[in-house]
Short mmCIF file of C-alpha atoms and ligand atoms in Angstrom, two decimals:
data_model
loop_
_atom_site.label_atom_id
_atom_site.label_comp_id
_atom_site.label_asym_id
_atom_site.label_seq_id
_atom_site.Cartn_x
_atom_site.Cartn_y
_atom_site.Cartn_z
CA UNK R 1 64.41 13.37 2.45
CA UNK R 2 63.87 9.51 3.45
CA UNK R 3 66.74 7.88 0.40
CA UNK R 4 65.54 5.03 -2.39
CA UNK R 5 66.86 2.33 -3.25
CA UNK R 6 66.61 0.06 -6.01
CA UNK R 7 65.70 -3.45 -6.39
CA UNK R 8 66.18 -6.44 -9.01
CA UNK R 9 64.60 -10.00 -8.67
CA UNK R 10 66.37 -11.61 -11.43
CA UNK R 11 64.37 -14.67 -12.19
CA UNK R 12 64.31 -17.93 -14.70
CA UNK R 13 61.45 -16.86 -15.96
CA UNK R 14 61.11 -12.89 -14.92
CA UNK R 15 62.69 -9.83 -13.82
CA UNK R 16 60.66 -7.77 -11.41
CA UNK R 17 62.17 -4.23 -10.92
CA UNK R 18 61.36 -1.85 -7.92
CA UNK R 19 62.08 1.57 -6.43
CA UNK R 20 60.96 2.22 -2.73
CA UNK R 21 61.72 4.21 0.27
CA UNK R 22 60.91 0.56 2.22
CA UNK R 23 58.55 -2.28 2.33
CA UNK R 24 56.38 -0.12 2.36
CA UNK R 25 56.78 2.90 0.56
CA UNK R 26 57.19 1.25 -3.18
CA UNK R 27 57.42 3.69 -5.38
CA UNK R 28 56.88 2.51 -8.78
CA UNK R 29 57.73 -1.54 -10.03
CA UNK R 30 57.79 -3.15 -13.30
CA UNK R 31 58.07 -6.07 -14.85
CA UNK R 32 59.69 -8.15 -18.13
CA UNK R 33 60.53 -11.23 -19.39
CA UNK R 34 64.55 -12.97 -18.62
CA UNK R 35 65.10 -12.69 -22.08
CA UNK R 36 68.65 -12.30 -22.86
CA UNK R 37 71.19 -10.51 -20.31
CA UNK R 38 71.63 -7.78 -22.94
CA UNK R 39 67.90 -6.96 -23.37
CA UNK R 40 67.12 -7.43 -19.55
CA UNK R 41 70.02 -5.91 -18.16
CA UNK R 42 69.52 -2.56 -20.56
CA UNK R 43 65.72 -3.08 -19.77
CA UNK R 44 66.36 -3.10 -15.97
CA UNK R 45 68.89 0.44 -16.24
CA UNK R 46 66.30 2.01 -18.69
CA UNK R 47 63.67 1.51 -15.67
CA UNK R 48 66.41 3.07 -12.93
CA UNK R 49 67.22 5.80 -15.62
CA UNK R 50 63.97 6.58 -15.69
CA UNK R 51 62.95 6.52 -12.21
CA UNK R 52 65.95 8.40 -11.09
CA UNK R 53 64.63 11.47 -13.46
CA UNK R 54 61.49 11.37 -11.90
CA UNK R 55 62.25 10.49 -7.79
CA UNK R 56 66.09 11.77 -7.51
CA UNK R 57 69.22 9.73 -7.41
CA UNK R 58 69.35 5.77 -5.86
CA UNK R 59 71.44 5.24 -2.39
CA UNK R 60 71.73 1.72 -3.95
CA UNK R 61 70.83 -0.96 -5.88
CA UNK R 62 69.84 -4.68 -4.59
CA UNK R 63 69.93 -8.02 -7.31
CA UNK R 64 68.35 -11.07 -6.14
CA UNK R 65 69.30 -13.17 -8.77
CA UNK R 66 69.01 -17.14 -9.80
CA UNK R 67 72.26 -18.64 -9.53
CA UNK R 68 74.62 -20.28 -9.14
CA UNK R 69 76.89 -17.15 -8.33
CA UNK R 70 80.18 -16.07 -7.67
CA UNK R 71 80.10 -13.52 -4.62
CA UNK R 72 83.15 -14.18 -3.05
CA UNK R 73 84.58 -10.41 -3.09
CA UNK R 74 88.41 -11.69 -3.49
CA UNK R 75 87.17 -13.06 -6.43
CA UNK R 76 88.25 -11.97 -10.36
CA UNK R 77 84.67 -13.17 -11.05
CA UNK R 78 83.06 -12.10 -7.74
CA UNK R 79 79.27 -10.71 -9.48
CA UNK R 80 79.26 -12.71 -12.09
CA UNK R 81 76.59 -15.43 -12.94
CA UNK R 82 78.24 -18.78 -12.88
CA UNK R 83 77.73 -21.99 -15.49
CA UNK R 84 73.92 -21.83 -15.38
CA UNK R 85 71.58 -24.14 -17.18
CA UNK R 86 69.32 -20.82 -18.07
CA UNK R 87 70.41 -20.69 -21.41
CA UNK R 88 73.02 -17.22 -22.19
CA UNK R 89 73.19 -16.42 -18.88
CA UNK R 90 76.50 -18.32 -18.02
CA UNK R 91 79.07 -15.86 -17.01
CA UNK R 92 76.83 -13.22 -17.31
CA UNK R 93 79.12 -9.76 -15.12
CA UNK R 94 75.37 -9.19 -13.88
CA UNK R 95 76.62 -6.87 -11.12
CA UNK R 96 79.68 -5.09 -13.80
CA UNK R 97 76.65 -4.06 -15.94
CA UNK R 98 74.75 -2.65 -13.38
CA UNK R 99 77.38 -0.72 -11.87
CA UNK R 100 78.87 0.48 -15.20
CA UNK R 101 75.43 1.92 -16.32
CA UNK R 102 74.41 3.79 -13.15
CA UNK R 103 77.04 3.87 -10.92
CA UNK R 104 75.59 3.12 -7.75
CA UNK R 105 76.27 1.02 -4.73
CA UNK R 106 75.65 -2.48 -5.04
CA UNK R 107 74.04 -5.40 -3.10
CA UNK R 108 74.23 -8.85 -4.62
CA UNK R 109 73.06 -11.80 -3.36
CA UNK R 110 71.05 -15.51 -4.58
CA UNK R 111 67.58 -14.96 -4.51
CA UNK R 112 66.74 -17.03 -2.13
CA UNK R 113 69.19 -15.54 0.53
CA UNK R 114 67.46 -12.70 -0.55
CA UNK R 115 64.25 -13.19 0.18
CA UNK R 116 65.70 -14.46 3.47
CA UNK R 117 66.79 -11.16 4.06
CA UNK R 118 63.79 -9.65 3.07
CA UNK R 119 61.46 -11.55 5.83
CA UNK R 120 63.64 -11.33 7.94
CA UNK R 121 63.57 -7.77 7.63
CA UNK R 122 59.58 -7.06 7.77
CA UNK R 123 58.04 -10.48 7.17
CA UNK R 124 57.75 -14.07 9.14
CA UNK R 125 61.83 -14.03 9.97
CA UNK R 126 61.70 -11.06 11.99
CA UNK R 127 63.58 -11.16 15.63
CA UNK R 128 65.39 -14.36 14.50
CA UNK R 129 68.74 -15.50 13.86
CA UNK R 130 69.09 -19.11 12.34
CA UNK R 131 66.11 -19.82 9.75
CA UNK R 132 66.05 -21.09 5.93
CA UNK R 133 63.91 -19.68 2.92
CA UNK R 134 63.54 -22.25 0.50
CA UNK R 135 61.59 -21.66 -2.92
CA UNK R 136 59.85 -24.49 -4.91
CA UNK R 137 59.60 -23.06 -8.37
CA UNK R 138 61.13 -24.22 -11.69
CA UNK R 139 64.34 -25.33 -9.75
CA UNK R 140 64.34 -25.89 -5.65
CA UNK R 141 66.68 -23.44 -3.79
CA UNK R 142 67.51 -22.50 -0.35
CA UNK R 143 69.22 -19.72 1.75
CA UNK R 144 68.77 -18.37 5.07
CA UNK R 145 70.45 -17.13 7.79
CA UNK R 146 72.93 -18.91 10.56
CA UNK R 147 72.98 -17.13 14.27
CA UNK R 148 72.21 -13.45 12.15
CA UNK R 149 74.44 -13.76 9.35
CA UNK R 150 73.08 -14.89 5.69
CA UNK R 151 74.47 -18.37 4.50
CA UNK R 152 77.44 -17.87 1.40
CA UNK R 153 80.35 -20.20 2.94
CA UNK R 154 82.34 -22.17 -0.02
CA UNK R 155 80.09 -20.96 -2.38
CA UNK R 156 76.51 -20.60 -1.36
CA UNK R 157 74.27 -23.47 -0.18
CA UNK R 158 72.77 -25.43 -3.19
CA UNK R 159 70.04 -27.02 -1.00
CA UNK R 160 67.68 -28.49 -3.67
CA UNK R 161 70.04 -30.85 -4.90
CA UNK R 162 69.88 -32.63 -1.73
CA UNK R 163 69.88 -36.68 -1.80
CA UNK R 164 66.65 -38.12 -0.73
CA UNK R 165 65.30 -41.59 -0.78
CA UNK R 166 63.31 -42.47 -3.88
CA UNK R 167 61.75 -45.39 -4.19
CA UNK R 168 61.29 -46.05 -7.77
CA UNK R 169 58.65 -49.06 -7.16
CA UNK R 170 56.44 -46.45 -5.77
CA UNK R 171 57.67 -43.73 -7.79
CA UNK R 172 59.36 -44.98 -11.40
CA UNK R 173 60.01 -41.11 -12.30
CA UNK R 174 63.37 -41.01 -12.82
CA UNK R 175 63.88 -37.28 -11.90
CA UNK R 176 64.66 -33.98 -14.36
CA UNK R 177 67.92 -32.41 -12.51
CA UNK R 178 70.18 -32.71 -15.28
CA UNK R 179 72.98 -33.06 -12.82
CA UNK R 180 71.74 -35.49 -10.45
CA UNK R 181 68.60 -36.98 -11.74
CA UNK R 182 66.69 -37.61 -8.89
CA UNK R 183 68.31 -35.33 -6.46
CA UNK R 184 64.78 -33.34 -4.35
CA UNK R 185 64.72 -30.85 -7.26
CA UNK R 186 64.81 -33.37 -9.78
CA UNK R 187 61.63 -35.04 -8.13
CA UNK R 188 59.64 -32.05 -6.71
CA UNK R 189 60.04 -29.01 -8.76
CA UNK R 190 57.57 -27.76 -10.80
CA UNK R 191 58.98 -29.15 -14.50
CA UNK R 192 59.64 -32.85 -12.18
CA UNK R 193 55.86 -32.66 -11.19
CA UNK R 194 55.06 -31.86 -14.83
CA UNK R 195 56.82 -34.55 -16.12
CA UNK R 196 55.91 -37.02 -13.69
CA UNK R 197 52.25 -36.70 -14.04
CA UNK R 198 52.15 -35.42 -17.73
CA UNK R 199 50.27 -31.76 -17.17
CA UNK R 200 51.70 -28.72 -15.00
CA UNK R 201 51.53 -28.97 -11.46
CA UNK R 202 49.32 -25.51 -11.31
CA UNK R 203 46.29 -27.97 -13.27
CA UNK R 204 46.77 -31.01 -11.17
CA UNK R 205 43.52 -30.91 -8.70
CA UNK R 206 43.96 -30.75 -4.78
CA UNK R 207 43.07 -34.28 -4.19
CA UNK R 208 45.49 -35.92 -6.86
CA UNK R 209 48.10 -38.81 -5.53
CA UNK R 210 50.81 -36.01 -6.74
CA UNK R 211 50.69 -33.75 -3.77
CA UNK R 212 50.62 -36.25 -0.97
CA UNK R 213 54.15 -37.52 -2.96
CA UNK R 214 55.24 -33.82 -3.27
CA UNK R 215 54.13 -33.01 0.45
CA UNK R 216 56.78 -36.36 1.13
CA UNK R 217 59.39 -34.92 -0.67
CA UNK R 218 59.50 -31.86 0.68
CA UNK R 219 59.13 -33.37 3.69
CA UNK R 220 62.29 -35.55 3.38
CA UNK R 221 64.06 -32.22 2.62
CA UNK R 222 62.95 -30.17 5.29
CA UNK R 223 63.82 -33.08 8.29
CA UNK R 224 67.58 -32.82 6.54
CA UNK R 225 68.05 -29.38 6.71
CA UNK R 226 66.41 -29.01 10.24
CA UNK R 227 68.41 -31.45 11.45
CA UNK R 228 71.31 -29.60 9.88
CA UNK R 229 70.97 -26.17 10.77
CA UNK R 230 68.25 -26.31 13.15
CA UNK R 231 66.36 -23.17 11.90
CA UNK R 232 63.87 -21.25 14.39
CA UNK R 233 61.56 -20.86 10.79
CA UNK R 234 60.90 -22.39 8.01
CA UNK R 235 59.73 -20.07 5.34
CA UNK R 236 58.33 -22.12 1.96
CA UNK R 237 57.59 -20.31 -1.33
CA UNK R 238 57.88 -20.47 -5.19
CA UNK R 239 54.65 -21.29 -7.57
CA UNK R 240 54.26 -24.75 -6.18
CA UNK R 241 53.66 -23.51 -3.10
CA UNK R 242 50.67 -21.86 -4.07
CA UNK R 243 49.26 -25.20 -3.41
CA UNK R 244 48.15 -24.11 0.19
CA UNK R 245 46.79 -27.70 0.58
CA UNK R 246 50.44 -28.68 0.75
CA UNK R 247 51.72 -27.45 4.11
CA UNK R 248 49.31 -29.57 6.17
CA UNK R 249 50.51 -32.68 4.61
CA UNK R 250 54.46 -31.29 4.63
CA UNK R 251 53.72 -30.42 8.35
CA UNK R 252 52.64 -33.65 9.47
CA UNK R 253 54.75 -35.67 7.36
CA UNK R 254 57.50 -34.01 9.25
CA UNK R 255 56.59 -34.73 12.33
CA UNK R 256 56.12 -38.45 11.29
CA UNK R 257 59.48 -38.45 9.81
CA UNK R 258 61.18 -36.78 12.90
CA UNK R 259 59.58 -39.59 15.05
CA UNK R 260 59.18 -37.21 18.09
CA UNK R 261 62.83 -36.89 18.02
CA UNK R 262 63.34 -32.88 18.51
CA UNK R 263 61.70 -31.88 22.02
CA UNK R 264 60.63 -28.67 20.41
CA UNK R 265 57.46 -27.26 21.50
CA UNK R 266 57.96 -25.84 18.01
CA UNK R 267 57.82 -28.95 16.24
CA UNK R 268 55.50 -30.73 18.81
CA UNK R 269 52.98 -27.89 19.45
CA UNK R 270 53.18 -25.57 16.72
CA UNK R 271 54.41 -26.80 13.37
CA UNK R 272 52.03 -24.25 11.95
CA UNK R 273 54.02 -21.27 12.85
CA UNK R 274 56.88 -23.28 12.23
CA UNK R 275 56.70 -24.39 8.51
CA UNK R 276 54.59 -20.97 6.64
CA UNK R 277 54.54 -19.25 3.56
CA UNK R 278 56.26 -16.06 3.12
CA UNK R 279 54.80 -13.16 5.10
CA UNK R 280 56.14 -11.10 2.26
CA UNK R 281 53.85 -13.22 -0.02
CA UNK R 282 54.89 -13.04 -3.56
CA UNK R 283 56.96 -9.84 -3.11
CA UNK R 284 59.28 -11.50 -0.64
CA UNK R 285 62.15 -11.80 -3.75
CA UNK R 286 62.15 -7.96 -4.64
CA UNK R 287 61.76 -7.11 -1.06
CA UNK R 288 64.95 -8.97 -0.76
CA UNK R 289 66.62 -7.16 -2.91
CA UNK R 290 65.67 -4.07 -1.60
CA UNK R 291 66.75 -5.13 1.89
CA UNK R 292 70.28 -6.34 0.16
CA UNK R 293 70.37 -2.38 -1.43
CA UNK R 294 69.85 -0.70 1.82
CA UNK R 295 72.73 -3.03 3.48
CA UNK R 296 74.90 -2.11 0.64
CA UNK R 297 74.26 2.01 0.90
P1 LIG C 1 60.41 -19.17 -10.97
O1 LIG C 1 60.90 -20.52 -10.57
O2 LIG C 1 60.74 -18.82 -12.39
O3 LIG C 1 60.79 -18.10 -10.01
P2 LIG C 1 57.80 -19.96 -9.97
O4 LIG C 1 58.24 -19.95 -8.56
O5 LIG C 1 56.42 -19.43 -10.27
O6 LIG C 1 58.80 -19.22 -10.95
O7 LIG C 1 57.85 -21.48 -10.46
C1 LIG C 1 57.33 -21.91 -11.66
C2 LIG C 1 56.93 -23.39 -11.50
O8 LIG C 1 55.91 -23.47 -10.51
C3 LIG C 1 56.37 -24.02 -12.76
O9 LIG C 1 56.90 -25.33 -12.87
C4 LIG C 1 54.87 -24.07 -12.52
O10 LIG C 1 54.30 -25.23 -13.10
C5 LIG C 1 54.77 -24.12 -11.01
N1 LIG C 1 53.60 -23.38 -10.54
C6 LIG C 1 53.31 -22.07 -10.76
N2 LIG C 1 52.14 -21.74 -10.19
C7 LIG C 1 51.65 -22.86 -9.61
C8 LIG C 1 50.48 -23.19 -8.86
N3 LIG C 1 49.55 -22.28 -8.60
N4 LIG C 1 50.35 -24.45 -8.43
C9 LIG C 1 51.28 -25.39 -8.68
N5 LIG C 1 52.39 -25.15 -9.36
C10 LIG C 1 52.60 -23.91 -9.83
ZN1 LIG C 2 70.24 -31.87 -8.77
#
């Protein structure tokens, strides 16, 4: 009998629950609301519970989960959900709970890193070893992998809070991170575009002066971190992403802003297969997960 595993996408806004033999052998999903961790948590084991009657007992569980989070094993905390601005979440023991309630194998891991995993696994990351995820949702995060093995180091990377320039003659906005202010997540996330323009980014039409700014952006993020890490991929997704209009403007702002430095035939000849959308689509998070359950069985 091929096992199952079970998989959590804990997000700001949603938690998205699966139970599959593999990408693609899903066996039954459902979805609720991040209300508090009490209600989700007990939500999320009532859906295992209930599964597990039906399809037989879990090898393992996966959580994706919105951070920041503590997952350094030596740790007192290690599981927990650090000082978060989602409010009740701080401190949340997300992967005690879990455990406690169904006594199975854990995998726990950002969701981003996640959903690195995850297409690397069976989407557009597959055969590489250095490439970053980054989503551009309510916040901006990033995770990936470095020569095969997922990035954590200190704690894990925090790559929308990046410094960009912002020139506030062009650009007055003066950013929504309420750490930073006008750190990249402060200027291009979804509630920064909101702000800025006065309407959510999802009603803003293709040919509005706010994409070609959020294109630059982006842009000015993604030359940083390739210079950085010097990813094979770059894999871009969250709900402003959804924008498909945007990666041909990210693309060639990139290769403006790299000034023909990188004598990549990636970056020269084919940016298009370089900077794409997740091949996982919208199911690359709870793929993830599922992907960080079958490493932890
Ligand atoms: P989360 O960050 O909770 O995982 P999303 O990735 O969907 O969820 O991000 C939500 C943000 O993305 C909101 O700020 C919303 O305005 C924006 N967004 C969602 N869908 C779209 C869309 N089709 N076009 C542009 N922006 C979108
Ligand atoms: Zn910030």
């Amino acid at each position: 009998m091929t096992p199952i595993f079970g998989g959590i996408e804990a997000g700001g806004t949603k938690f998205v629950c699966i139970l599959a033999g593999g990408a693609e052998d899903i066996r039954a999903e459902a979805r609720f609301p991040t209300t508090t961790p009490e209600e989700a948590i007990r939500q999320a084991v009532g859906f295992f519970r209930h599964q597990q009657a039906e399809h037989g007992e879990l090898a393992a569980i996966g959580i994706a989960s919105f951070g920041p989070l503590d997952l350094h094993p030596n740790s007192p905390t290690c599981g927990h959900i650090l000082p978060t601005t989602k409010a009740g979440w701080s401190n949340t023991n997300f992967v005690g709970a879990i455990q406690q309630a169904l006594a199975l194998p854990i995998g726990f891991d950002t969701d981003v890193n996640a959903a690195a995993l995850g297409e690397w696994r069976w989407g557009a990351a597959r055969g590489l070893d250095t490439f970053i995820y980054l989503t551009i949702g309510t916040g901006i995060g990033g995770g990936g992998m470095a020569n095969g093995h997922l990035l954590h180091g200190l704690l894990h990377p925090e790559m929308g809070h990046l410094s960009i320039p912002h020139d506030r003659g062009a650009d007055p906005f003066a950013g929504s991170c309420p750490f930073h202010g006008d750190c990249l997540e402060g200027l291009a996330s979804g509630p920064a575009i909101e702000k800025r323009w006065g309407q959510p980014a999802e009603t803003l039409p293709p040919e509005h002066p706010a994409w070609a700014l959020e294109a630059h952006y982006l842009a000015l993020g993604l030359v940083n971190w390739i210079y950085t890490l010097s990813p094979q991929k770059v894999i871009l997704g969250g709900g402003v992403i959804q924008q498909a209009h945007l990666f041909p403007l990210i693309r060639r702002d990139v290769q403006t802003l790299l000034g023909g430095y990188l004598q990549s035939p990636a970056i020269l000849e084919n940016i298009d297969d370089y900077i794409v959308p997740p091949a996982l689509g919208e199911r690359a998070g709870v793929l993830g997960a599922l992907a960080l359950a079958m490493d932890a069985a």
